[in-house]
XYZ file of C-alpha atoms in Angstrom:
682
model
C 0.000 0.000 0.000
C 1.019 3.599 -0.418
C 3.206 5.114 2.250
C 1.314 8.399 1.939
C -0.495 8.981 5.206
C 1.360 6.122 6.831
C 3.102 7.968 9.613
C 2.313 9.936 12.687
C -1.004 8.543 13.959
C -0.973 6.998 17.422
C -4.462 5.577 16.912
C -3.170 3.068 14.383
C -1.698 0.694 16.961
C -4.075 -2.067 18.084
C -1.444 -3.264 20.535
C -2.125 -0.182 22.663
C -4.976 -2.166 24.147
C -4.589 -5.935 23.659
C -7.961 -7.618 23.211
C -9.208 -10.165 25.680
C -8.879 -13.434 23.812
C -11.104 -15.155 26.395
C -14.060 -12.914 25.674
C -17.003 -14.839 24.227
C -16.830 -14.103 20.506
C -18.459 -16.187 17.838
C -16.017 -17.159 15.130
C -16.026 -15.054 12.006
C -18.518 -16.411 9.476
C -16.788 -15.825 6.148
C -19.574 -17.334 4.067
C -22.157 -15.083 5.726
C -20.027 -11.996 5.137
C -19.370 -12.867 1.495
C -23.070 -13.505 0.922
C -23.834 -10.176 2.568
C -21.359 -8.499 0.218
C -23.261 -9.963 -2.751
C -26.585 -8.661 -1.422
C -25.024 -5.294 -0.620
C -23.588 -4.921 -4.136
C -26.907 -5.835 -5.718
C -28.866 -3.395 -3.556
C -26.387 -0.630 -4.212
C -26.522 -1.189 -7.973
C -30.330 -1.176 -7.888
C -30.398 2.081 -5.975
C -27.985 3.687 -8.432
C -30.269 2.580 -11.269
C -33.397 3.944 -9.591
C -31.861 7.137 -8.136
C -29.951 9.123 -10.682
C -27.951 11.413 -8.466
C -24.958 9.598 -7.082
C -21.967 11.836 -6.462
C -20.685 11.200 -9.957
C -23.999 11.661 -11.691
C -25.217 8.102 -11.627
C -22.115 5.912 -11.511
C -20.843 3.783 -8.680
C -19.691 5.654 -5.614
C -17.243 3.117 -4.245
C -13.968 4.638 -5.411
C -11.293 4.891 -2.696
C -11.437 8.118 -0.701
C -7.769 8.164 0.296
C -4.622 7.999 -1.769
C -3.966 9.829 -5.021
C -6.937 11.630 -6.576
C -7.310 10.515 -10.168
C -6.697 12.860 -13.074
C -10.133 11.993 -14.451
C -11.797 13.612 -11.430
C -9.516 16.659 -11.594
C -10.266 17.151 -15.291
C -14.003 17.022 -14.640
C -13.681 19.596 -11.849
C -11.722 21.851 -14.181
C -14.254 21.444 -16.977
C -17.294 22.432 -14.892
C -15.662 24.818 -12.431
C -17.704 27.723 -11.048
C -15.927 29.382 -8.088
C -17.763 30.020 -4.805
C -17.557 33.590 -3.551
C -14.849 32.764 -0.978
C -12.549 31.116 -3.512
C -10.270 34.073 -4.306
C -9.650 34.871 -0.620
C -8.946 31.225 0.209
C -6.568 30.927 -2.739
C -4.627 34.003 -1.617
C -4.351 32.597 1.922
C -3.292 29.166 0.651
C -0.604 30.753 -1.494
C 0.659 32.698 1.517
C 0.319 30.171 4.384
C 0.199 26.862 2.432
C -2.730 25.586 4.554
C -6.450 26.449 4.681
C -9.583 24.883 6.182
C -12.929 24.963 4.347
C -15.902 24.308 6.596
C -19.585 24.069 5.758
C -22.479 21.676 5.301
C -22.574 18.456 3.334
C -22.902 18.419 -0.457
C -21.762 21.982 -1.095
C -18.719 21.076 -3.191
C -15.928 21.353 -0.619
C -13.973 18.440 -2.134
C -14.073 19.983 -5.612
C -13.093 23.369 -4.170
C -10.158 21.855 -2.277
C -8.869 20.183 -5.431
C -9.319 23.327 -7.527
C -7.409 25.422 -4.981
C -4.452 23.059 -5.286
C -4.781 22.867 -9.072
C -4.558 26.663 -9.161
C -1.108 26.542 -7.542
C 0.400 23.518 -9.325
C 0.295 22.303 -12.912
C -0.887 18.681 -13.068
C -0.536 18.294 -9.297
C -0.172 14.988 -7.499
C -2.991 15.433 -4.977
C -2.909 12.948 -2.102
C -6.029 12.508 0.019
C -5.084 11.786 3.644
C -7.295 9.809 6.062
C -9.986 11.919 7.782
C -9.345 10.431 11.234
C -5.835 11.913 11.561
C -5.777 14.485 14.353
C -4.309 17.930 13.730
C -1.407 16.957 15.972
C -0.812 13.809 13.885
C -0.983 15.838 10.689
C 1.586 18.240 12.126
C 3.867 15.335 13.093
C 3.930 13.465 9.778
C 6.304 14.007 6.860
C 5.299 15.719 3.621
C 6.801 15.688 0.154
C 7.296 18.723 -2.044
C 6.359 16.453 -4.951
C 2.794 16.178 -3.664
C 0.027 18.423 -2.398
C -2.540 17.207 0.118
C -6.210 17.260 1.076
C -8.112 15.932 4.071
C -11.792 15.508 3.179
C -14.468 15.667 5.906
C -11.947 15.821 8.722
C -13.169 14.113 11.899
C -10.911 15.778 14.476
C -12.050 18.305 17.083
C -15.662 17.181 16.925
C -16.458 19.051 20.138
C -13.723 21.610 20.772
C -13.136 23.125 17.348
C -9.849 24.002 15.703
C -7.050 25.634 17.636
C -5.301 28.516 15.894
C -2.029 27.454 17.518
C -2.143 23.888 16.139
C -3.211 25.158 12.728
C -0.272 27.572 12.692
C 2.130 24.752 13.611
C 0.660 22.584 10.853
C 0.831 25.421 8.318
C 4.495 25.996 9.124
C 5.225 22.270 8.711
C 3.576 22.283 5.276
C 5.407 25.473 4.281
C 8.774 24.049 5.321
C 8.082 20.957 3.206
C 7.331 23.087 0.152
C 3.836 21.647 -0.169
C 0.193 22.701 0.274
C -2.691 21.325 2.351
C -6.454 21.930 2.206
C -8.702 20.492 4.934
C -12.487 20.289 4.599
C -14.791 19.808 7.585
C -18.493 19.984 8.332
C -18.189 21.258 11.905
C -21.529 19.600 12.472
C -21.329 19.701 16.271
C -18.907 22.477 17.083
C -17.818 26.028 16.617
C -14.214 26.969 16.096
C -12.722 27.513 19.509
C -10.458 30.296 18.353
C -10.907 32.436 15.277
C -8.268 31.634 12.679
C -7.628 33.381 9.415
C -6.838 29.969 7.917
C -10.473 28.849 8.353
C -13.051 29.791 5.706
C -16.789 29.282 6.000
C -17.625 27.757 2.626
C -20.704 28.004 0.434
C -21.736 26.253 -2.785
C -21.257 27.839 -6.202
C -24.119 29.780 -7.755
C -26.624 27.195 -8.993
C -27.599 29.102 -12.146
C -23.995 29.604 -13.201
C -23.128 25.962 -12.539
C -26.147 24.771 -14.521
C -25.127 27.018 -17.421
C -21.562 25.674 -17.311
C -22.850 22.097 -17.365
C -25.220 22.669 -20.270
C -22.465 24.413 -22.213
C -20.065 21.539 -21.552
C -22.466 18.665 -22.198
C -23.820 20.031 -25.465
C -26.762 22.061 -26.749
C -30.108 21.003 -25.359
C -32.352 23.170 -27.541
C -34.424 24.144 -24.520
C -36.944 26.960 -24.809
C -37.199 29.790 -22.271
C -39.849 28.037 -20.176
C -37.800 24.854 -19.984
C -34.668 26.763 -19.003
C -36.651 28.598 -16.327
C -37.877 25.248 -14.988
C -34.340 23.857 -14.990
C -32.982 26.890 -13.133
C -35.692 26.585 -10.505
C -34.889 22.912 -10.058
C -31.169 23.679 -9.798
C -31.908 26.082 -6.944
C -33.677 23.253 -5.085
C -30.921 20.715 -5.759
C -29.113 19.186 -2.802
C -25.728 20.382 -4.038
C -23.405 20.858 -7.008
C -23.232 17.125 -7.799
C -26.989 16.978 -8.212
C -26.972 20.040 -10.479
C -24.380 18.350 -12.689
C -26.518 15.209 -12.837
C -29.669 17.269 -13.473
C -28.065 18.909 -16.507
C -26.785 15.599 -17.881
C -30.059 13.775 -17.361
C -32.155 16.586 -18.848
C -30.163 16.145 -22.056
C -30.375 12.345 -21.934
C -34.048 11.720 -21.071
C -35.729 15.119 -20.971
C -36.489 17.764 -18.388
C -39.595 16.132 -16.902
C -37.870 12.874 -15.918
C -34.757 14.728 -14.782
C -36.691 16.988 -12.407
C -38.764 14.062 -11.116
C -35.539 12.364 -10.062
C -34.302 15.279 -7.979
C -33.659 14.705 -4.305
C -36.058 17.540 -3.495
C -38.769 15.902 -5.632
C -38.398 12.658 -3.692
C -38.485 14.595 -0.420
C -41.638 16.457 -1.492
C -43.331 13.192 -2.469
C -42.792 11.787 1.024
C -44.075 14.989 2.643
C -47.209 14.880 0.480
C -47.738 11.259 1.463
C -47.472 12.102 5.166
C -49.868 15.037 4.759
C -52.430 12.613 3.313
C -52.431 10.957 6.756
C -52.052 7.321 5.678
C -53.808 4.667 7.743
C -51.644 2.529 10.077
C -51.251 -0.409 7.681
C -49.925 1.847 4.920
C -47.694 3.865 7.242
C -46.093 0.773 8.760
C -45.813 -0.908 5.365
C -43.961 2.089 3.938
C -41.501 2.420 6.818
C -40.969 -1.349 6.792
C -40.097 -1.131 3.097
C -37.544 1.568 3.905
C -35.833 -0.992 6.139
C -36.303 -4.040 3.884
C -36.378 -2.543 0.394
C -35.815 -4.996 -2.457
C -36.684 -7.993 -0.298
C -38.574 -10.779 -2.036
C -42.342 -10.477 -1.681
C -42.771 -13.734 0.255
C -39.901 -12.973 2.603
C -41.127 -9.419 3.109
C -44.722 -10.534 3.755
C -43.556 -12.931 6.470
C -41.480 -10.226 8.133
C -44.201 -7.593 7.804
C -46.784 -9.899 9.373
C -44.618 -9.992 12.503
C -44.563 -6.194 12.533
C -48.316 -5.997 11.984
C -48.863 -8.319 14.909
C -46.882 -5.901 17.074
C -48.667 -2.698 16.149
C -52.226 -4.101 15.937
C -51.862 -5.183 19.554
C -52.237 -1.496 20.421
C -55.690 -1.269 18.772
C -59.027 -2.442 20.137
C -59.866 -5.665 18.334
C -63.605 -4.882 18.560
C -63.128 -1.743 16.501
C -61.532 -3.694 13.682
C -64.513 -6.080 13.441
C -66.629 -3.336 11.904
C -64.005 -2.626 9.242
C -63.858 -4.364 5.859
C -61.504 -7.300 5.606
C -58.030 -5.975 4.931
C -57.243 -6.229 1.212
C -53.838 -7.714 0.533
C -51.596 -5.241 -1.300
C -54.460 -2.689 -1.573
C -52.174 0.274 -0.886
C -50.178 -0.381 -4.025
C -53.224 0.768 -6.002
C -53.184 4.247 -4.439
C -51.694 6.643 -6.974
C -49.478 8.448 -4.461
C -48.375 5.376 -2.501
C -44.627 5.265 -1.915
C -44.272 1.477 -2.194
C -44.488 -0.650 -5.305
C -43.930 -4.288 -6.140
C -41.287 -4.478 -8.832
C -41.609 -7.325 -11.310
C -38.488 -6.502 -13.318
C -36.250 -8.400 -10.924
C -38.132 -11.610 -11.679
C -36.108 -11.995 -14.865
C -32.813 -10.638 -13.560
C -30.192 -13.446 -13.540
C -28.465 -11.767 -10.581
C -31.385 -12.822 -8.375
C -31.052 -16.488 -9.383
C -34.781 -17.053 -8.912
C -38.051 -15.573 -10.100
C -39.315 -13.319 -7.313
C -41.289 -10.107 -6.940
C -39.636 -7.442 -4.811
C -40.838 -4.589 -2.619
C -39.339 -1.221 -3.526
C -39.825 2.456 -2.857
C -41.169 4.315 -5.854
C -38.909 6.196 -8.270
C -36.038 8.121 -6.726
C -37.412 7.867 -3.183
C -34.789 6.337 -0.897
C -34.977 4.802 2.581
C -33.402 8.002 3.879
C -36.289 10.141 2.570
C -38.881 7.921 4.252
C -37.033 7.460 7.535
C -36.103 11.130 7.896
C -39.617 12.458 7.329
C -41.456 9.663 9.132
C -39.202 10.166 12.136
C -40.102 13.850 12.196
C -43.835 13.236 11.697
C -44.559 10.250 13.936
C -43.840 9.426 17.548
C -43.548 6.265 19.589
C -46.841 4.873 18.285
C -45.053 4.102 15.030
C -41.424 3.879 16.055
C -41.631 1.638 19.119
C -43.115 -1.301 17.160
C -40.646 -0.621 14.331
C -37.691 -0.699 16.730
C -38.871 -3.934 18.364
C -39.427 -5.474 14.936
C -35.953 -4.483 13.730
C -34.440 -6.134 16.791
C -36.396 -9.315 16.105
C -35.191 -9.465 12.491
C -31.597 -9.064 13.647
C -32.011 -11.763 16.301
C -33.336 -14.160 13.640
C -29.941 -13.921 11.899
C -31.204 -13.768 8.298
C -28.260 -12.284 6.354
C -30.434 -11.139 3.421
C -32.720 -9.140 5.689
C -29.839 -8.106 7.948
C -28.099 -6.206 5.146
C -31.358 -4.412 4.385
C -32.015 -3.553 8.028
C -28.496 -2.145 8.173
C -29.361 0.185 5.296
C -32.372 1.368 7.291
C -30.155 2.002 10.310
C -27.769 3.990 8.094
C -30.735 6.081 6.923
C -31.739 6.522 10.561
C -28.193 7.669 11.393
C -28.319 10.316 8.671
C -31.513 11.668 10.222
C -30.338 11.486 13.826
C -26.655 10.510 14.290
C -26.505 10.863 18.076
C -29.685 8.909 18.783
C -28.773 6.123 16.353
C -25.284 5.894 17.805
C -26.524 5.578 21.384
C -29.434 3.236 20.619
C -27.870 0.970 17.990
C -24.265 1.523 16.937
C -22.586 1.551 20.329
C -24.572 -1.174 22.165
C -24.893 -3.480 19.150
C -21.223 -3.133 18.197
C -20.432 -4.891 21.488
C -23.521 -7.109 21.469
C -24.103 -10.645 20.250
C -22.954 -11.965 16.898
C -26.065 -11.007 14.911
C -26.019 -7.462 16.289
C -22.327 -7.022 15.493
C -22.841 -8.266 11.946
C -25.700 -5.794 11.449
C -23.607 -2.875 12.660
C -20.719 -3.901 10.411
C -23.176 -3.823 7.498
C -24.420 -0.429 8.700
C -20.891 0.936 8.425
C -20.794 -0.432 4.877
C -23.873 1.609 3.982
C -22.503 4.718 5.649
C -19.219 4.235 3.793
C -21.011 3.950 0.446
C -22.172 7.575 0.771
C -19.449 10.210 0.471
C -21.265 12.357 3.042
C -21.037 9.717 5.788
C -17.964 7.697 4.746
C -15.613 9.581 7.067
C -17.961 9.022 10.004
C -18.017 5.282 9.252
C -14.222 5.202 9.322
C -14.307 7.131 12.587
C -16.477 4.482 14.259
C -14.254 1.647 13.019
C -11.122 3.474 14.140
C -12.493 4.095 17.631
C -13.805 0.575 18.143
C -10.654 -1.043 16.784
C -8.212 0.969 18.874
C -10.218 1.840 21.991
C -13.121 -0.611 22.116
C -13.877 -3.969 23.659
C -12.922 -7.210 21.944
C -16.465 -7.451 20.573
C -16.246 -3.947 19.130
C -12.910 -4.809 17.555
C -14.516 -7.808 15.906
C -17.260 -5.521 14.560
C -14.730 -3.042 13.199
C -12.646 -5.805 11.618
C -15.672 -7.227 9.818
C -16.610 -3.781 8.489
C -13.087 -3.279 7.118
C -13.448 -6.426 5.010
C -16.290 -4.917 2.975
C -17.421 -1.562 1.621
C -15.633 0.452 4.307
C -12.368 -1.199 3.295
C -13.103 -0.431 -0.354
C -13.429 3.272 0.438
C -10.366 3.427 2.722
C -8.144 0.564 1.504
C -4.771 1.851 2.738
C -5.967 2.363 6.313
C -7.955 -0.881 6.347
C -5.049 -3.026 5.141
C -2.653 -1.512 7.678
C -5.090 -1.928 10.558
C -6.045 -5.503 9.660
C -2.402 -6.463 9.184
C -1.451 -5.010 12.550
C -4.305 -6.911 14.191
C -3.233 -10.266 12.740
C 0.302 -9.540 13.987
C -0.395 -8.387 17.532
C -3.928 -9.285 18.617
C -5.094 -12.357 20.511
C -5.875 -15.568 18.667
C -9.589 -14.943 18.047
C -9.222 -11.337 16.880
C -6.216 -12.303 14.737
C -8.300 -14.946 12.954
C -11.016 -12.352 12.338
C -8.407 -10.008 10.860
C -6.974 -12.690 8.548
C -10.363 -13.558 7.137
C -11.365 -9.913 6.724
C -8.117 -9.191 4.897
C -8.946 -12.001 2.457
C -12.482 -10.628 2.062
C -11.114 -7.150 1.423
C -8.770 -8.532 -1.233
C -11.750 -10.294 -2.802
C -13.787 -7.089 -2.816
C -10.957 -5.040 -4.316
C -10.351 -7.650 -7.034
C -14.024 -7.551 -8.026
C -13.914 -3.745 -8.063
C -11.060 -3.996 -10.605
C -9.012 -1.308 -8.912
C -5.256 -1.003 -8.490
C -5.830 -1.325 -4.745
C -6.054 -5.131 -5.023
C -2.528 -5.286 -6.437
C -1.325 -2.762 -3.856
C -2.676 -5.009 -1.100
C -0.815 -7.983 -2.559
C 2.397 -5.969 -2.814
C 1.960 -4.851 0.791
C 1.710 -8.480 1.955
C 4.692 -9.458 -0.197
C 6.822 -6.638 1.221
C 5.968 -7.580 4.811
C 6.751 -11.251 4.180
C 10.103 -10.339 2.622
C 10.933 -8.054 5.537
C 10.033 -10.684 8.132
C 11.899 -13.444 6.237
C 15.160 -11.526 6.569
C 17.634 -12.715 9.248
C 16.569 -9.824 11.471
C 12.883 -10.783 11.239
C 10.810 -12.030 14.170
C 9.875 -15.714 13.822
C 6.546 -15.418 15.669
C 5.501 -12.442 13.575
C 6.611 -14.223 10.398
C 4.547 -17.279 11.326
C 1.460 -15.111 11.757
C 2.125 -13.331 8.472
C 2.472 -16.648 6.640
C -0.785 -17.861 8.194
C -2.497 -14.704 6.934
C -1.096 -15.100 3.430
C -2.196 -18.743 3.431
C -5.768 -17.722 4.277
C -5.732 -15.267 1.371
C -4.396 -17.875 -1.069
C -6.919 -20.548 -0.072
C -10.068 -18.390 0.183
C -12.820 -18.522 -2.431
C -15.098 -15.939 -3.982
C -18.597 -16.933 -2.865
C -20.212 -15.701 -6.078
C -18.075 -17.549 -8.644
C -16.558 -20.225 -6.412
C -13.137 -19.298 -7.744
C -10.051 -19.243 -5.582
C -9.012 -15.635 -5.002
C -5.547 -16.091 -6.597
C -7.182 -17.364 -9.792
C -9.624 -14.465 -9.755
C -6.765 -12.015 -9.246
C -4.752 -13.480 -12.131
C -7.802 -13.461 -14.393
C -8.708 -9.838 -13.675
C -5.202 -8.453 -13.056
C -2.586 -10.489 -14.984
C 0.150 -8.102 -13.828
C -0.223 -9.554 -10.332
C 1.397 -12.876 -11.353
C 4.931 -12.048 -10.201
C 3.877 -10.603 -6.842
C 1.435 -13.445 -6.274
C 4.215 -15.939 -7.000
C 6.444 -14.281 -4.413
C 3.721 -14.540 -1.769
C 2.978 -18.152 -2.662
C 6.643 -19.070 -2.437
C 6.844 -17.530 1.043
C 3.905 -19.653 2.180
C 5.293 -22.853 0.632
C 8.785 -22.170 1.980
C 7.606 -21.591 5.540
C 4.870 -24.241 5.557
C 6.473 -27.139 3.627
C 3.904 -29.680 4.791
C 0.947 -27.491 3.849
C -0.999 -29.714 1.451
C -3.778 -27.121 1.270
C -1.398 -24.565 -0.226
C -0.200 -26.995 -2.901
C -3.771 -28.008 -3.669
C -4.783 -24.353 -3.992
C -1.923 -23.743 -6.427
C -3.027 -26.662 -8.587
C -6.655 -25.532 -8.417
C -5.649 -22.024 -9.493
C -3.960 -23.424 -12.587
C -6.999 -25.644 -13.199
C -9.333 -22.627 -13.005
C -7.220 -20.635 -15.436
C -7.292 -23.561 -17.846
C -11.079 -23.689 -17.505
C -11.317 -20.028 -18.424
C -8.718 -19.598 -21.121
C -6.974 -22.879 -21.862
C -3.646 -22.457 -23.680
C -4.049 -18.665 -23.815
C -3.195 -18.594 -20.118
C 0.080 -20.483 -20.490
C 2.229 -17.286 -20.438
C 0.456 -16.221 -17.250
C 1.059 -19.615 -15.655
C 4.702 -19.444 -16.715
C 5.076 -16.046 -15.071
C 3.524 -17.367 -11.861
C 5.726 -20.476 -11.893
C 8.920 -18.531 -12.590
C 8.194 -16.233 -9.677
C 7.524 -19.124 -7.298
C 10.589 -21.062 -8.438
C 12.918 -18.080 -8.126
C 12.090 -17.856 -4.416
C 12.573 -21.534 -3.560
C 15.699 -23.621 -3.099
C 16.430 -26.510 -5.456
C 15.228 -29.026 -2.869
C 12.043 -27.025 -2.266
C 11.375 -26.878 -6.009
C 11.882 -30.636 -6.306
C 9.445 -31.251 -3.458
C 6.869 -28.941 -5.034
C 7.237 -30.638 -8.427
C 6.655 -34.010 -6.792
C 3.526 -32.750 -5.035
C 2.169 -31.260 -8.262
C 2.961 -34.468 -10.170
C 0.785 -36.312 -7.673
C -2.053 -33.829 -8.251
C -1.598 -34.287 -12.003
C -1.976 -38.051 -11.684
C -5.272 -37.580 -9.807
C -6.885 -35.821 -12.790
C -8.997 -32.652 -13.048
C -11.547 -31.649 -10.414
C -13.506 -29.206 -12.562
C -14.841 -28.951 -16.081
C -11.440 -29.051 -17.756
C -10.468 -32.060 -19.785
C -7.542 -34.160 -18.636
C -5.464 -32.932 -21.572
C -6.169 -29.269 -20.767
C -5.232 -29.736 -17.139
C -2.180 -31.779 -18.021
C -0.957 -29.065 -20.360
C -1.410 -26.190 -17.920
C -0.205 -27.990 -14.805
C 2.721 -29.518 -16.671
C 3.631 -26.016 -17.840
C 3.810 -24.911 -14.205
C 5.913 -27.936 -13.242
C 8.303 -27.325 -16.121
C 9.075 -23.730 -15.200
C 9.613 -24.398 -11.485
């Protein structure tokens, strides 16, 4: 992994508080977590398809938030740039003091502004995004390179006390001495600045009309008449932020103004308000909120869960009163024109679902957050107490499919009321039983998927991992193996690696499995981070294998690498090394180095040899002879790191596998050719 952001943070040492290995912790369920990742990915993709305003205008939002900011993003910022009114003053201060802080609400374009400030001072800058959990003191203590410039997005420090002018001045001097620049963005959601500092700027979004005009000019002529342009400008003023204005302009050109405006965040919000003002009857109100927690669940599964909720809330009504009412019509509220819930039949033919099912969904661009936020404001305990009891029951039942969906509802609840959700769910459940911990880990995944809450998700994981109980550490470790790790890969890999090195036996096993799951997730995402993770492991193994290395630490590292090499992707059934080679052929040499370290330090490990043979078998299944150069590269790398005797032993083991014949769909000749190729190059 990158060394940027690697130094100067005392919170990154799990050994500061060794976990209690005797604490009652259920073993990590890898299959459950991998299945949850599948459900999570599917739900996220569905929401992107149904809600058009992700931060990038409709694409996936799971790009890493730390490390180098890609040129593609910088070019897009440059193309559509409209400066906020504070920009010139902030630029002058940054040029003079090399450090500024931009603070303001969510979704006002602080990230884009931070990048543009740095782009204004450097041509083609190398902008490194540092982790948001670094304290100001840690930022002042780390090293900086004149080759790079830096940002910290949604900084988490000083959540109650505000920024100290003294610490900011020390940090600014450190950046100046290094010949670099730093821009920090923060929401200051729960604090005021303790001391006024000229380095801190209260930020505002760019003018909506000007940004809309810039987008329309960039995306191409739309041939809109005056009335349509007036409607677009009015919608831009109601947009949740610059990203939504960009998406509004693009979508108006793609599908027309009417559909584009209907997909606005404000339109979805207004639809929920109108629904509440209609005063829906209890069945419809509970059904809608239940869908916000279990959206996209299969109809049968949802009906069973909803019946349990209905049993809870009807207990509060006089049964005699209901006798005079017509028999409740199943699904009758789906025929109300302004109902928020619909049964979607499109998923019945979607191969990703693997079975023909109808699914409950919120209508159009309405999200669980819209429903939860407004229903929480409109209704009291009469609605929410049964909902809370019902959510707890679902979690206790341990259904992973529903658990991922409940976690999304909890994430929506957090966005509406962070403090209450933290005290009622996140904190107690993060140290609760296994099903509660799994749900909270999934909740951090959902928070991490949204740029506005990703930093907060990392903050929870950081606190629980370094200051929490053993149960909370297990929760944090599980969260780092999924979406949260995808968004903050450098920090997640370092933390998980440190845990497998220094923690007690149970926590170390959790960390090993989560590291394998993170590698799996990064491979599927087809990012360079998967190869960086592999190179990180290879570098640590090489360092520990040196004469000065610690044998105990090396043994743990080899165990971790072995788990990675023998883990499978739950969706395809492929071994992770085979998946990595298939999707990132350049990983062959590094993968061979890691495999050699495992074979060299665990010579009797039949599982490792079997996994190597299975990897070759899988590659033959996929590409046959076309994969022979890749297999040769892998074999050369393994052989170069083994002694002659070790190579002879490995050849003998592989010869035995060859005699046993193929395990999969490959023919014996295909397997013989590919496996023999590996044996020949060793």
